[in-house]
Amino acid sequence: MKFVVGHKNPDTDSIASAIVLAYFLDCYPAKLGKLNPETEFVLRKFGVMEPETIESAKNKELILVDHSEKSQSLDDLEEGKLLAIVDHHKVGLTTVEPILYYAKPVGATATVIAELYFKKALDLIGGKNKELTPAYAGLLLSAIISDTVLFKSPTTTELDKEMAKKLAEIAGIKNIEEFGLEILKAKSIVGKLKPEEIVEMDYKVYDFNGKKVMVGQVEVIDVKEVEDKKEEIKRLLKEKLEKEGYDLILFMITDIMREGSEILVIGNKEMFEKAFNVKLEGDSIFLEGVMSRKKQIIPPLERVYK
Amino acid sequence: MKFVVGHKNPDTDSIASAIVLAYFLDCYPAKLGKLNPETEFVLRKFGVMEPETIESAKNKELILVDHSEKSQSLDDLEEGKLLAIVDHHKVGLTTVEPILYYAKPVGATATVIAELYFKKALDLIGGKNKELTPAYAGLLLSAIISDTVLFKSPTTTELDKEMAKKLAEIAGIKNIEEFGLEILKAKSIVGKLKPEEIVEMDYKVYDFNGKKVMVGQVEVIDVKEVEDKKEEIKRLLKEKLEKEGYDLILFMITDIMREGSEILVIGNKEMFEKAFNVKLEGDSIFLEGVMSRKKQIIPPLERVYK
């Protein structure tokens, strides 16, 4: 059986890319873990079923989307047959055999897939150039909006905007801004979540030279939404650090409107200070303009851990 | 300055792919080391200048073709800005930032580039859909013939054959078989080379879990071409092993007509026996059907070194 699957703690880009690419490749979409509230909202809005959850790579052929880090994939990835990777992140793994690899430094994996569709070039990666349905166009559009925070993230490229426009036409969405705010609001039900839910919502685990590092992120319309839960969030992260042997945990509270992130820093604070050339007072700091984990947090961290 | 560059000890695929992709991307082709006799023959045949040799990545933007192993690239690769990789090998490196990565499991990088050309999809990787000249088509065709050993290597795919046919039309080559044998003969001037030239002709260095492994290859129309030089080749490889700290050196004498390779095994013979499930008598063995370093030698080696 052949599956297209995104990363652990799936976000809208991982789910939408898996569903739509599986459609073009004539195979099955899958997910690694529960949907977040934003993705649930998006699937409901377009009337699309959620992909099945898989727990092992055994006896499966796999196409990874939206990630290439082993730590973000199936634990037993090596038990399966890795056929392909379609992504927009840094290269996170090496392979033993040649595979199909297609990644572009753009805002979302959905952009990469949409471009192949509009160029009628899906056959380059073994797919069919079938018609994109309005619902699937809506999923890809939502994924781009989500990953680029409505084109405000510094990862945003002209291609993301161009694809979003074309997808909106097919999906029958007249006002992308308005639709985008609707999605961001679904995201920002954060205010209603418990601290333990916020912590688990969207995090990624990295292995930097043998040191485990976790970077979580939550996006809010206003940092105040989580103000009264911050102490409890820090306590939970400290617990996680000790239990699971992390060297460092960062938690980004990204303020979409102010365009920056408050970073909670748990564990090896010196590494954080060195990476970002800042001095911490207490255990958090607001970084102006920092909204992207992938582009603004991971590269400097990886450099200092080298 | 922006350069497209292939691997060390360049072969025809590395050189042809660098030249043609640089043409489509409007930048400069480069090489890492001297041309081999086959590539010299091909460039002369089509009247194309050889690319300049570069020795450092400093102040350069780089597009790697036909490799992704750091050990096969510029020694100071990290000093430059890696923009993209276009390849047909296994994924050999991880990166700190997102890049463009396009690789397909086919017989040659030239096939990957030719497919993008015929699909008018070069803009997907930032190129222009310009006309391919007969000379450049000839280079790509030669690269496919060389890497697939005239479609006999097990790495050969239907796409390689299809692209070769289309390229031959543009290049004005009526009989691919005949033209292919001409190239293979240029390759098989091996019989006229000195042992030290044969050893240096085409080798790749791998880092498997901290152990250095080298795999050299020479292609002959008949193993007898190198029969009387084998003892001296082994002596030179032993010297290399000790001087440069290899754990294992394999040297493939690939017999194109018999479709198999005699493998000279220097160093950690147990690892070789384990990887290929064979028993060595002496220091060499003929492996029937084994013609591809990339597909048939490297994967089993990498597995046992894990």
XYZ file of C-alpha atoms in Angstrom:
612
model
C 0.000 0.000 0.000
C 1.218 3.457 -0.913
C 0.670 6.425 1.416
C 1.342 10.162 1.327
C 1.996 11.368 4.845
C 2.954 14.636 6.554
C 4.742 15.254 9.847
C 3.863 14.456 13.444
C 1.638 17.003 15.183
C 0.155 17.671 11.775
C -0.719 21.181 10.687
C -2.992 22.240 7.841
C -0.172 22.128 5.269
C 0.760 18.545 6.185
C -2.841 17.360 6.005
C -3.896 19.291 2.893
C -0.719 18.331 1.013
C -1.160 14.654 1.896
C -4.793 14.618 0.773
C -4.279 16.465 -2.503
C -1.018 14.792 -3.499
C -2.508 11.355 -2.766
C -5.335 12.297 -5.133
C -2.887 13.128 -7.932
C -0.713 10.075 -7.257
C -3.675 7.689 -6.965
C -2.779 6.464 -3.486
C -3.811 7.029 0.126
C -3.401 10.080 2.340
C -2.416 9.456 5.962
C -1.580 11.408 9.090
C 0.606 10.971 12.172
C -1.525 12.103 15.068
C -4.625 14.152 15.775
C -5.787 17.173 13.804
C -5.404 20.608 15.341
C -8.496 22.843 15.623
C -7.533 24.909 12.599
C -7.216 21.873 10.325
C -10.480 20.466 11.677
C -12.143 23.737 10.785
C -10.686 23.689 7.264
C -11.706 20.077 6.530
C -15.220 20.720 7.794
C -15.485 23.905 5.759
C -14.655 22.091 2.506
C -16.414 18.838 3.388
C -13.298 16.672 3.131
C -12.748 13.544 5.243
C -9.739 13.406 7.502
C -6.980 10.983 6.432
C -6.456 7.807 8.402
C -3.808 7.724 11.109
C -0.899 5.339 10.535
C 1.529 4.205 13.192
C 4.089 2.097 11.386
C 5.956 2.166 8.099
C 6.043 -1.618 7.856
C 4.897 -3.004 4.506
C 4.191 0.497 3.253
C 5.516 2.557 0.392
C 5.782 6.133 1.573
C 5.770 9.592 0.083
C 6.639 12.190 2.719
C 5.195 15.667 2.425
C 6.017 18.818 4.379
C 8.967 17.297 6.281
C 12.197 15.427 5.837
C 13.438 15.188 9.443
C 13.336 11.603 10.701
C 12.360 12.868 14.159
C 9.182 14.327 12.653
C 8.248 11.176 10.756
C 7.176 7.625 11.545
C 9.368 6.163 14.304
C 10.096 3.082 12.202
C 10.488 4.942 8.916
C 13.327 2.629 7.886
C 10.980 -0.381 7.949
C 9.050 1.043 4.998
C 10.043 1.870 1.451
C 10.637 5.594 1.042
C 9.670 6.526 -2.518
C 9.620 10.295 -2.495
C 9.733 13.543 -0.564
C 7.826 16.700 -1.533
C 8.653 19.526 0.819
C 9.528 23.164 1.475
C 11.886 22.725 4.450
C 15.619 22.239 4.723
C 16.971 18.807 3.770
C 16.710 16.835 7.017
C 17.756 13.288 6.154
C 20.054 11.244 3.979
C 18.930 8.071 2.216
C 20.494 4.738 1.337
C 18.984 4.563 -2.143
C 18.068 7.171 -4.744
C 14.557 8.559 -4.284
C 12.432 11.243 -5.883
C 13.063 14.491 -4.010
C 11.294 17.704 -4.867
C 11.536 20.643 -2.520
C 11.388 24.395 -3.039
C 12.163 27.187 -0.579
C 8.643 28.613 -0.529
C 6.010 29.244 2.142
C 4.128 25.942 2.034
C 4.259 22.457 0.550
C 0.798 23.277 -0.827
C 2.461 25.928 -3.013
C 4.850 23.330 -4.455
C 1.948 21.010 -5.308
C -0.216 23.823 -6.697
C 2.600 24.962 -8.987
C 3.004 21.444 -10.376
C -0.754 21.366 -10.970
C -0.981 24.690 -12.780
C 2.107 23.844 -14.844
C 0.528 20.477 -15.740
C 3.784 18.986 -14.503
C 2.503 16.469 -11.960
C 3.762 13.687 -14.196
C 7.307 14.818 -13.350
C 6.764 13.343 -9.889
C 4.761 10.339 -11.066
C 1.295 11.881 -10.799
C -1.604 12.400 -13.156
C -2.598 15.842 -14.397
C -6.190 15.458 -13.207
C -8.619 18.315 -12.544
C -8.301 19.960 -9.119
C -11.711 20.063 -7.404
C -12.918 23.282 -5.700
C -12.695 21.551 -2.291
C -9.108 20.434 -2.822
C -8.178 23.880 -4.130
C -9.682 25.250 -0.900
C -7.521 22.895 1.173
C -4.321 23.963 -0.580
C -5.278 27.624 -0.263
C -5.933 27.173 3.468
C -2.565 25.475 3.874
C -0.754 28.384 2.205
C -2.615 30.913 4.343
C -1.866 28.911 7.475
C 1.847 28.360 6.821
C 2.497 31.932 5.676
C 0.214 33.469 8.347
C -1.778 35.181 5.622
C 1.400 36.106 3.685
C 2.937 37.901 6.666
C 5.593 35.323 7.490
C 9.077 36.039 6.077
C 8.964 32.628 4.397
C 6.323 34.009 2.033
C 7.327 34.216 -1.632
C 5.702 35.702 -4.704
C 4.902 32.155 -5.782
C 2.820 31.584 -2.618
C 0.726 34.651 -3.379
C 0.344 33.758 -7.035
C -0.731 30.178 -6.263
C -3.136 31.375 -3.554
C -4.834 33.646 -6.080
C -5.253 30.873 -8.632
C -6.464 28.392 -6.020
C -8.990 30.898 -4.648
C -10.491 31.187 -8.129
C -11.034 27.425 -8.368
C -12.301 27.229 -4.775
C -14.752 30.067 -5.466
C -13.314 32.269 -2.726
C -13.666 35.931 -3.656
C -11.873 37.599 -0.768
C -8.673 35.878 0.309
C -8.018 38.313 3.191
C -11.435 37.725 4.685
C -11.201 33.968 4.259
C -7.692 34.066 5.711
C -8.806 35.871 8.853
C -11.515 33.243 9.294
C -8.813 30.558 9.303
C -6.529 32.514 11.602
C -9.431 32.942 13.989
C -10.051 29.197 13.987
C -6.381 28.918 14.850
C -6.730 31.423 17.615
C -9.246 29.429 19.618
C -5.992 29.101 21.542
C -7.541 31.352 24.174
C -10.062 28.635 24.921
C -7.541 25.794 25.187
C -5.984 24.410 28.351
C -2.228 24.926 28.849
C -1.531 21.212 28.258
C -3.399 21.413 24.945
C -1.502 24.539 23.898
C 1.838 22.853 24.621
C 0.954 19.811 22.496
C -0.631 21.745 19.659
C 2.255 22.204 17.257
C 5.793 21.281 18.161
C 8.736 19.846 16.320
C 11.654 17.868 17.641
C 15.180 18.211 16.237
C 18.358 16.281 16.777
C 21.282 18.711 16.656
C 24.520 16.817 16.959
C 23.011 14.369 19.430
C 21.207 17.051 21.478
C 17.423 16.965 21.507
C 15.781 20.312 20.907
C 12.059 21.029 20.736
C 10.460 24.116 19.236
C 6.752 24.634 19.820
C 4.652 27.376 18.348
C 1.247 28.843 18.870
C -0.204 31.691 16.865
C -2.459 34.252 18.443
C -4.158 37.405 17.302
C -2.916 38.969 20.528
C -0.330 37.675 23.041
C -2.840 38.506 25.798
C -4.906 35.459 24.756
C -2.448 33.219 26.586
C -1.140 35.682 29.191
C -2.749 33.979 32.195
C -1.659 30.504 31.040
C 2.020 31.283 30.530
C 3.235 30.230 33.945
C 1.507 26.869 33.649
C 2.841 26.413 30.100
C 6.397 27.024 31.352
C 5.893 24.516 34.165
C 4.681 21.886 31.688
C 7.613 22.532 29.366
C 10.100 22.201 32.260
C 8.511 18.888 33.139
C 8.792 17.774 29.504
C 12.445 18.865 29.342
C 13.376 16.741 32.318
C 11.234 13.727 31.486
C 12.187 13.491 27.824
C 15.809 14.604 28.056
C 15.738 17.787 25.991
C 18.705 20.121 25.965
C 16.520 23.070 25.067
C 12.832 23.789 24.567
C 11.649 26.955 22.866
C 8.019 27.882 22.712
C 7.017 30.617 20.285
C 3.918 32.645 21.057
C 3.553 34.319 17.703
C 1.511 37.493 17.638
C 0.103 37.715 14.130
C -0.972 41.323 14.307
C 2.128 42.662 16.059
C 4.291 40.523 13.719
C 6.664 39.048 16.229
C 6.987 36.244 18.773
C 7.437 35.954 22.473
C 9.872 33.074 22.967
C 9.724 31.004 26.160
C 13.166 29.529 26.750
C 13.473 26.366 28.852
C 16.759 24.530 29.372
C 20.068 25.533 27.794
C 19.560 29.306 27.803
C 23.160 30.032 26.852
C 22.682 28.292 23.518
C 19.614 30.402 22.879
C 21.427 33.611 23.755
C 24.335 32.646 21.551
C 22.109 31.689 18.620
C 20.104 34.896 18.648
C 22.742 37.210 20.072
C 20.440 38.420 22.839
C 20.564 38.609 26.619
C 17.676 36.939 28.421
C 16.135 38.553 31.450
C 14.018 35.903 33.071
C 12.962 33.066 30.771
C 11.329 34.782 27.826
C 11.941 37.507 25.296
C 9.905 39.173 22.539
C 11.612 38.995 19.147
C 10.326 41.640 16.767
C 9.617 40.344 13.245
C 10.242 36.704 14.125
C 7.296 34.584 12.966
C 8.806 31.555 11.263
C 10.169 28.587 13.175
C 11.634 27.115 10.019
C 13.346 30.192 8.658
C 14.145 32.326 11.682
C 14.520 29.962 14.634
C 15.945 26.666 13.336
C 18.889 27.888 11.185
C 20.623 29.977 13.925
C 19.978 27.208 16.471
C 21.424 24.553 14.214
C 24.500 26.705 13.590
C 25.381 27.087 17.269
C 24.800 23.396 17.986
C 27.248 22.416 15.241
C 28.790 34.708 -8.959
C 26.542 31.736 -9.551
C 27.961 28.366 -10.637
C 26.571 24.963 -11.573
C 29.065 22.309 -10.581
C 29.275 18.508 -10.620
C 31.308 16.151 -8.437
C 35.022 15.634 -7.957
C 36.691 13.341 -10.499
C 34.089 14.550 -12.941
C 32.487 12.179 -15.405
C 30.566 13.047 -18.554
C 27.240 13.384 -16.694
C 28.698 15.875 -14.201
C 30.268 17.978 -16.936
C 27.393 17.852 -19.438
C 24.788 18.558 -16.752
C 26.767 21.531 -15.414
C 27.205 23.031 -18.887
C 23.598 22.603 -20.011
C 21.938 23.549 -16.736
C 24.126 26.677 -16.477
C 22.872 27.592 -19.939
C 19.235 27.304 -18.853
C 19.843 29.081 -15.522
C 21.925 31.877 -17.109
C 24.960 31.287 -14.932
C 28.383 29.620 -15.138
C 29.317 25.952 -15.434
C 32.293 24.773 -13.394
C 34.166 21.574 -12.642
C 36.141 20.102 -9.756
C 39.201 18.535 -11.344
C 40.443 17.329 -14.706
C 38.299 15.836 -17.444
C 38.544 12.112 -18.094
C 39.334 10.924 -21.643
C 35.722 10.080 -22.413
C 34.468 13.545 -21.480
C 37.310 15.133 -23.432
C 36.238 13.110 -26.450
C 32.606 14.166 -26.058
C 33.358 17.893 -25.681
C 35.653 17.794 -28.696
C 33.058 15.934 -30.730
C 30.401 18.593 -30.101
C 32.772 21.564 -30.112
C 31.963 22.685 -26.582
C 34.501 24.399 -24.294
C 35.371 22.767 -21.030
C 34.034 24.533 -17.908
C 36.466 26.370 -15.650
C 37.828 24.599 -12.592
C 36.887 26.099 -9.238
C 38.597 25.326 -5.963
C 36.611 27.152 -3.328
C 32.983 27.902 -2.561
C 33.805 31.260 -1.016
C 31.686 34.138 -2.306
C 29.884 31.790 -4.671
C 26.284 30.769 -5.088
C 26.210 27.103 -5.984
C 23.931 24.711 -7.780
C 25.185 21.144 -7.378
C 24.501 18.632 -10.127
C 25.019 14.884 -10.153
C 25.975 14.612 -6.451
C 24.854 15.515 -2.984
C 27.608 13.927 -0.874
C 29.765 16.562 0.814
C 32.816 14.354 0.333
C 32.320 14.568 -3.444
C 31.898 18.339 -3.482
C 34.020 21.417 -2.785
C 35.994 20.962 0.432
C 34.738 24.284 1.786
C 31.174 23.870 0.518
C 29.820 25.516 3.675
C 31.623 28.755 2.846
C 29.394 29.259 -0.187
C 25.659 29.689 -0.550
C 24.019 26.434 -1.641
C 21.003 27.333 -3.779
C 19.974 24.050 -5.329
C 20.720 20.414 -6.046
C 19.718 18.596 -9.239
C 20.671 14.954 -9.036
C 19.881 11.279 -9.560
C 21.711 9.799 -6.550
C 20.639 9.063 -3.005
C 20.254 12.041 -0.683
C 23.755 12.547 0.717
C 23.588 15.674 2.843
C 21.372 17.692 5.131
C 21.155 21.481 4.955
C 20.716 24.307 7.443
C 18.281 26.280 5.294
C 15.607 25.309 2.772
C 16.978 24.892 -0.758
C 15.651 23.795 -4.110
C 16.143 20.045 -4.377
C 15.162 18.079 -7.449
C 16.302 14.511 -7.807
C 14.848 11.503 -9.579
C 15.924 7.868 -9.387
C 16.919 7.600 -13.042
C 20.112 6.706 -14.926
C 21.668 10.149 -15.282
C 21.300 13.748 -14.159
C 21.200 14.555 -17.870
C 17.889 12.665 -18.034
C 16.430 14.840 -15.261
C 17.458 18.013 -17.092
C 16.279 16.743 -20.480
C 12.852 15.879 -19.050
C 12.463 19.393 -17.630
C 13.411 20.753 -21.061
C 10.981 18.637 -23.059
C 8.196 19.349 -20.542
C 8.998 23.086 -20.815
C 9.235 22.982 -17.024
C 12.663 24.503 -16.481
C 11.008 27.482 -14.825
C 10.062 25.150 -11.958
C 13.723 25.209 -10.955
C 14.308 28.855 -11.808
C 15.448 28.373 -15.409
C 14.346 29.692 -18.770
C 12.668 27.470 -21.336
C 15.205 28.321 -24.030
C 15.925 26.268 -27.144
C 18.332 23.354 -26.644
C 21.146 23.536 -29.237
C 22.196 20.390 -31.160
C 25.595 20.453 -29.412
C 24.061 20.637 -25.936
C 21.579 17.894 -26.827
C 24.598 15.830 -27.886
C 26.260 16.429 -24.516
C 23.190 15.312 -22.573
C 22.800 12.257 -24.805
C 26.454 11.342 -24.251
C 25.994 11.704 -20.490
C 23.009 9.338 -20.499
C 24.895 6.800 -22.617
C 27.929 7.067 -20.348
C 26.073 6.778 -17.018
C 23.805 3.945 -18.171
C 26.594 2.175 -20.104
C 24.488 2.332 -23.250
C 21.296 1.411 -21.343
C 22.817 -1.780 -19.932
C 23.258 -0.602 -16.331
C 20.463 -1.665 -13.944
C 19.991 2.028 -13.090
C 18.559 2.512 -16.583
C 14.881 3.517 -16.734
C 12.391 3.919 -19.550
C 12.765 7.681 -19.099
C 16.494 7.480 -19.890
C 15.774 5.704 -23.163
C 12.960 8.068 -24.069
C 15.047 11.176 -23.377
C 18.025 9.723 -25.283
C 15.830 9.235 -28.337
C 14.525 12.794 -28.247
C 17.988 14.245 -27.632
C 19.450 12.219 -30.512
C 16.908 13.805 -32.845
C 17.961 17.319 -31.864
C 21.647 16.393 -31.978
C 21.202 14.884 -35.443
C 22.425 11.468 -34.364
C 20.716 8.762 -36.382
C 22.080 5.634 -34.737
C 22.280 5.806 -30.952
C 23.851 2.335 -30.637
C 26.647 3.207 -33.023
C 27.248 6.580 -31.406
C 27.146 4.921 -27.987
C 29.814 2.383 -28.901
C 31.995 5.255 -30.093
C 31.724 6.835 -26.633
C 32.301 3.574 -24.836
C 35.391 3.041 -26.940
C 36.667 6.481 -25.950
C 36.108 5.334 -22.403
C 37.959 2.144 -23.020
C 41.230 3.801 -23.897
C 41.766 2.394 -20.423
C 44.023 -0.189 -22.005
C 46.417 2.596 -22.953
C 46.489 4.254 -19.536
C 49.087 3.756 -16.803
C 47.944 2.060 -13.581
C 48.185 5.331 -11.631
C 45.942 7.011 -14.187
C 43.419 4.178 -14.032
C 43.241 4.421 -10.249
C 42.580 8.170 -10.332
C 40.143 8.057 -13.233
C 36.794 7.816 -11.489
C 36.505 7.249 -7.782
C 34.161 8.415 -5.080
C 34.775 8.778 -1.381
C 32.087 8.056 1.212
C 31.880 8.640 4.918
C 29.952 5.749 6.475
C 29.526 6.365 10.168
C 32.953 7.936 10.450
C 34.706 5.285 8.323
C 36.220 6.408 5.034
C 35.368 4.179 2.090
C 36.454 4.679 -1.513
C 34.866 3.051 -4.535
C 36.660 3.413 -7.855
C 35.375 2.211 -11.185
C 36.734 1.673 -14.630
C 34.718 0.418 -17.554
C 36.259 -1.832 -20.154
C 35.023 -3.622 -23.213
C 36.948 -6.636 -21.922
C 38.519 -7.261 -18.488
C 41.658 -8.358 -20.309
C 42.379 -4.718 -21.170
C 43.698 -4.181 -17.655
C 44.790 -7.743 -16.857
C 48.515 -7.031 -16.801
C 48.072 -3.843 -14.744
C 45.982 -5.349 -11.960
C 48.842 -6.147 -9.609
C 50.185 -2.601 -9.851
C 46.669 -1.164 -9.383
C 46.250 -3.198 -6.189
C 49.626 -2.002 -4.915
C 48.651 1.621 -5.554
C 45.293 1.176 -3.819
C 46.978 -0.402 -0.764
C 49.309 2.567 -0.603
C 46.317 4.923 -0.844
C 44.467 3.004 1.892
C 47.332 3.390 4.324
C 48.263 6.957 3.449
C 44.745 8.373 3.439
C 43.247 6.299 6.234
C 40.567 4.373 4.365
C 38.745 1.512 6.036
C 37.976 -0.086 2.690
C 38.747 0.516 -0.958
C 36.796 -1.206 -3.699
C 37.798 -0.945 -7.320
C 35.265 -2.071 -9.910
C 36.564 -3.266 -13.257
C 33.282 -3.277 -15.092
C 33.102 -5.423 -18.178
C 30.505 -3.824 -20.394
C 30.066 -6.752 -22.744
C 30.042 -9.484 -20.116
C 27.744 -7.291 -17.935
C 29.461 -7.677 -14.615
C 32.363 -6.347 -12.575
C 35.525 -7.711 -11.110
C 35.842 -6.091 -7.705
C 39.278 -5.527 -6.190
C 38.911 -5.451 -2.407
C 41.534 -3.631 -0.335
C 41.252 -3.158 3.427
C 38.315 -4.323 5.536
C 37.455 -7.475 3.579
C 35.024 -8.744 6.215
C 32.778 -5.753 5.647
C 32.784 -6.464 1.924
C 31.964 -10.138 2.452
C 29.168 -9.207 4.842
C 27.729 -6.566 2.531
C 27.609 -8.816 -0.509
C 27.192 -12.139 1.224
C 30.160 -13.663 -0.587
C 33.375 -15.381 0.405
C 36.556 -13.840 -1.006
C 39.348 -16.035 -2.259
C 42.332 -13.777 -2.618
C 41.549 -10.086 -2.997
C 39.093 -9.931 -5.860
C 35.842 -11.461 -7.067
C 33.726 -11.236 -10.229
C 30.145 -10.202 -9.495
C 27.800 -11.187 -12.305
C 25.338 -8.445 -13.311
C 26.904 -5.799 -11.065
C 27.597 -2.671 -13.104
C 26.374 0.243 -11.011
C 28.371 1.660 -8.130
C 25.460 3.819 -7.052
C 22.744 1.212 -7.146
C 24.491 -2.086 -6.502
C 27.612 -1.326 -4.482
C 26.847 1.650 -2.240
C 23.490 0.630 -0.686
C 24.640 -2.778 0.689
C 27.917 -1.208 1.889
C 26.119 1.606 3.654
C 23.795 -0.866 5.333
C 26.580 -2.937 6.883
C 28.463 0.157 8.049
C 25.375 1.438 9.872
